[in-house]
C-alpha positions as MATLAB code, in Angstrom:
seq = 'XXXXXXXXXXXXXXXXXXXXXXXXXXXXXXXXXXXXXXXXXXXXXXXXXXXXXXXXXXXXXXXXXXXXXXXXXXXXXXXXXXXXXXXXXXXXXXXXXXXXXXXXXXXXXXXXXXXXXXXXXXXXXXXXXXXXXXXXXXXXXXXXXXXXXXXXXXXXXXXXXXXXXXXXXXXXXXXXXXXXXXXXXXXXXXXXXXXXXXXXXXXXXXXXXXXXXXXXXXXXXXXXXXXXXXXXXXXXXXXXXXXXXXXXXXXX';
ca = [
      -0.456   22.207   -7.626;
       1.725   19.475   -6.694;
       1.227   16.869   -4.008;
       3.625   15.386   -1.570;
       4.249   11.983   -3.524;
       4.476   13.706   -6.744;
       7.606   15.254   -5.435;
       9.410   12.350   -4.376;
      11.476   10.350   -7.036;
      13.522    7.334   -6.782;
      16.788    8.688   -8.069;
      16.950   12.522   -7.818;
      18.655   12.413  -11.386;
      16.690   15.357  -12.684;
      14.646   13.178  -14.849;
      10.727   13.253  -14.985;
       9.290   11.211  -12.292;
       7.630    8.749  -14.599;
      11.129    8.188  -16.229;
      12.675    7.266  -13.052;
       9.763    5.254  -11.884;
       9.771    3.312  -15.112;
      13.529    2.458  -14.369;
      12.993    1.685  -10.852;
      10.120   -0.856  -11.504;
      11.981   -2.304  -14.712;
      14.869   -2.999  -12.412;
      12.866   -4.914   -9.614;
      10.395   -6.576  -11.607;
      11.655  -10.124  -10.945;
      11.751   -9.753   -7.268;
       8.446   -7.873   -7.071;
       5.931  -10.724   -6.419;
       7.863  -12.347   -3.491;
       8.948   -9.000   -2.010;
       5.446   -7.908   -2.134;
       4.062  -10.906   -0.370;
       6.769  -10.926    2.213;
       6.509   -7.141    2.975;
       2.795   -7.379    3.387;
       2.822  -10.763    5.116;
       0.183  -11.875    2.557;
      -2.419   -9.031    3.627;
      -2.060   -7.255    0.306;
      -4.081  -10.312   -1.235;
      -6.861   -9.624    1.208;
      -7.048   -6.045    0.280;
      -7.283   -6.921   -3.323;
     -10.256   -9.219   -2.597;
     -12.066   -6.306   -0.650;
     -11.498   -4.115   -3.808;
     -13.103   -6.642   -6.081;
     -15.836   -7.224   -3.671;
     -16.799   -3.583   -4.076;
     -16.804   -4.036   -8.087;
     -18.845   -7.299   -7.640;
     -22.354   -5.706   -7.619;
     -21.751   -3.879  -10.783;
     -20.598   -6.815  -12.866;
     -18.206   -4.798  -15.135;
     -17.653   -6.202  -18.635;
     -14.663   -4.362  -19.497;
     -11.985   -3.032  -16.839;
      -8.817   -1.043  -17.310;
      -6.396   -1.950  -14.461;
      -3.832    0.992  -14.124;
      -0.438    0.792  -12.829;
      -1.224   -3.026  -13.267;
       2.536   -4.189  -12.369;
       2.845   -7.801  -12.655;
      -1.058   -8.158  -13.246;
      -1.942   -9.508   -9.480;
      -5.214   -7.377   -9.234;
      -6.066   -7.916  -12.962;
      -5.789  -11.874  -12.443;
      -7.667  -11.863   -9.421;
     -10.526   -9.712  -10.675;
     -10.739  -11.972  -13.880;
     -11.038  -15.028  -11.770;
     -13.662  -13.548   -9.380;
     -15.551  -11.157  -11.722;
     -15.358  -13.073  -15.231;
     -15.442   -9.740  -17.219;
     -15.222   -9.782  -20.915;
     -11.910   -8.465  -20.978;
      -9.174   -6.739  -18.673;
      -6.921   -4.325  -20.136;
      -3.584   -4.000  -17.952;
      -1.932   -0.658  -18.369;
       1.634    0.264  -17.105;
       4.723    2.239  -18.075;
       7.043   -0.598  -16.804;
       7.543   -3.165  -19.491;
       9.567   -5.334  -17.209;
       6.595   -5.647  -14.538;
       4.268   -6.218  -17.498;
       6.215   -9.185  -18.969;
       6.287  -10.847  -15.617;
       2.388  -10.403  -15.688;
       2.085  -11.722  -19.323;
       3.879  -15.028  -18.133;
       1.624  -15.335  -15.387;
      -1.496  -14.799  -17.348;
      -0.226  -17.039  -20.120;
       0.584  -19.866  -17.720;
      -3.349  -19.324  -16.447;
      -4.520  -19.722  -19.923;
      -5.976  -16.329  -19.909;
      -3.886  -14.303  -22.449;
      -7.172  -13.713  -24.550;
      -8.886  -12.278  -21.448;
      -6.265  -10.041  -20.103;
      -3.966   -8.029  -21.942;
      -1.146   -5.748  -21.107;
      -0.326   -2.282  -22.807;
       2.076    0.379  -22.330;
       0.040    3.600  -21.254;
       0.951    6.825  -19.514;
      -1.639    7.445  -16.872;
      -1.722   10.864  -17.509;
      -2.428   10.642  -21.394;
      -4.115    7.336  -22.239;
      -4.818    6.582  -25.962;
      -8.157    5.184  -25.342;
     -11.380    7.126  -26.339;
     -13.662    8.568  -23.810;
     -16.237    6.059  -22.297;
     -14.365    3.008  -22.978;
     -14.590    0.851  -19.829;
     -17.243   -0.079  -17.296;
     -14.600   -0.052  -14.419;
     -11.193    1.592  -13.817;
      -9.095    0.228  -11.140;
      -5.457    0.832   -9.551;
      -3.893   -1.106   -6.836;
      -0.684    0.563   -5.034;
       0.241    2.838   -8.039;
      -1.312    6.200   -7.639;
       1.577    7.583   -5.422;
       3.697    6.816   -8.243;
       1.886    9.169  -10.576;
       3.698   12.201  -11.704;
       0.347   14.123  -11.805;
      -2.344   12.616   -9.462;
      -5.172   15.089  -10.515;
      -4.388   14.483  -14.359;
      -4.415   10.898  -13.703;
      -7.541   10.958  -11.952;
      -9.091   13.183  -14.733;
      -8.051   10.420  -17.310;
      -9.620    7.679  -15.273;
     -12.611    9.632  -15.333;
     -12.640   10.389  -19.235;
     -12.183    6.877  -20.004;
     -15.045    5.424  -17.827;
     -18.429    4.939  -19.426;
     -21.137    7.111  -17.723;
     -22.170    5.032  -14.696;
     -18.865    3.158  -14.572;
     -17.089    2.804  -11.259;
     -13.556    3.669  -10.044;
     -11.815    1.510   -7.352;
      -8.380    2.520   -6.004;
      -6.429    0.683   -3.496;
      -3.430    2.722   -2.006;
      -1.146    2.471    0.891;
      -1.484    4.927    3.603;
      -0.285    5.995    7.127;
      -2.132    4.941   10.094;
      -3.263    7.834   12.346;
      -3.513    6.300   15.688;
      -1.220    5.278   18.617;
       0.379    2.707   18.483;
       0.021    1.681   15.079;
       1.301    4.932   13.613;
       4.538    4.540   15.314;
       4.881    0.682   14.509;
       4.058    1.553   11.098;
       6.711    4.348   10.947;
       9.505    2.088   12.315;
       8.516   -0.802   10.122;
       8.606    1.496    6.839;
      11.972    3.280    7.802;
      13.767    0.010    8.856;
      12.114   -3.475    7.858;
      10.982   -2.273    4.323;
      14.453   -0.934    3.138;
      16.355   -3.985    4.888;
      14.211   -6.430    3.346;
      14.227   -5.008    0.208;
      17.864   -5.086   -0.198;
      17.671   -8.810    0.552;
      15.336   -9.311   -2.778;
      17.108   -6.781   -4.817;
      20.204   -4.754   -5.123;
      17.959   -1.819   -6.257;
      18.492    0.138   -2.947;
      16.853    3.429   -4.049;
      13.564    1.553   -4.716;
      13.053    0.664   -1.145;
      14.112    4.023    0.219;
      11.480    5.774   -2.414;
       8.561    3.323   -1.544;
       8.073    3.845    2.031;
       8.744    7.645    1.538;
       6.115    8.065   -1.170;
       3.515    6.271    1.027;
       4.178    8.734    3.931;
       3.446   11.750    1.607;
       0.742   10.644   -0.941;
      -2.468   12.318   -0.893;
      -4.831   10.105    1.297;
      -7.961   10.224    3.355;
     -10.277   12.990    2.856;
      -7.571   14.956    0.711;
      -7.826   11.986   -1.944;
     -11.665   11.929   -1.810;
     -11.583   15.707   -2.497;
      -9.355   15.269   -5.653;
     -11.690   12.653   -7.070;
     -14.724   14.900   -6.462;
     -12.695   17.816   -8.239;
     -12.367   15.493  -11.416;
     -16.371   14.771  -11.520;
     -16.584   11.535   -9.419;
     -19.753   11.198   -7.584;
     -20.353    9.066   -4.459;
     -16.653    9.321   -3.765;
     -15.774    7.547   -0.497;
     -12.643    6.192    1.413;
     -12.629    2.984    3.424;
      -9.564    2.026    5.268;
      -8.287   -1.807    6.056;
      -5.816   -2.994    8.568;
      -5.658   -0.024   11.208;
      -5.274    2.513    8.104;
      -2.335    0.701    6.408;
      -4.501    0.486    3.163;
      -7.106    2.900    1.975;
      -9.800    1.901   -0.656;
     -11.094    5.003   -2.677;
     -14.230    4.474   -4.793;
     -16.355    6.645   -7.039;
     -18.648    6.616   -9.958;
     -19.032    8.624  -13.235;
     -22.346   10.321  -13.622;
     -24.675    8.289  -15.755;
     -26.500   11.452  -17.094;
     -23.495   12.252  -19.139;
     -24.451   12.293  -22.826;
     -22.260   10.278  -25.253;
     -21.797   10.986  -28.749;
];
């Protein structure tokens, strides 16, 4: 079964979604960070802090940050949680190259590393990480259920999942205001930062149709996550999904 966001692609070229998404993010990598701050008015930094706060009591030693992009969440997690190591995984080398430069500038190249990984088919062994995170990337997955299944597989028993994703407010007037903002302001500002027009038409559309709320919680439960929950921030513009891997699973 395909969910709404899995059917939305940037270019409508007939290529696989992940191929189009990779090309899109490679093309906007240089403009992504300033654009992100502008479009969110800096509130995305607060959302990341909320996600990190969820992980803090568990003190994860190893973290896999999926769809890591330019590494904003990975860097913020390291500075707050001080894990042994964070692996940032993405399909966009352009985005990760920006992240590598940011990490190097902070002197964290040994603590945070970036690797090309397809979220639907990780090369990591089972039970590899204490925590798995993803910030604003799940809507770009070609197969959300398979991506969640891979997250579950590479988590250690008792490990924790934390996903941040943009979502659509449900109530008046924020629902109407957000719809107007996403359809007019996001494409307009996007074009000021980058010539990649397709990216800023794709991004708001993918937000509108991604699995969210209870539907996403149900997907987590289907993949085996226990204590799966959703919490919303900023009138429902951002959702945080959390879950755990059963610590009774036997490892070999």
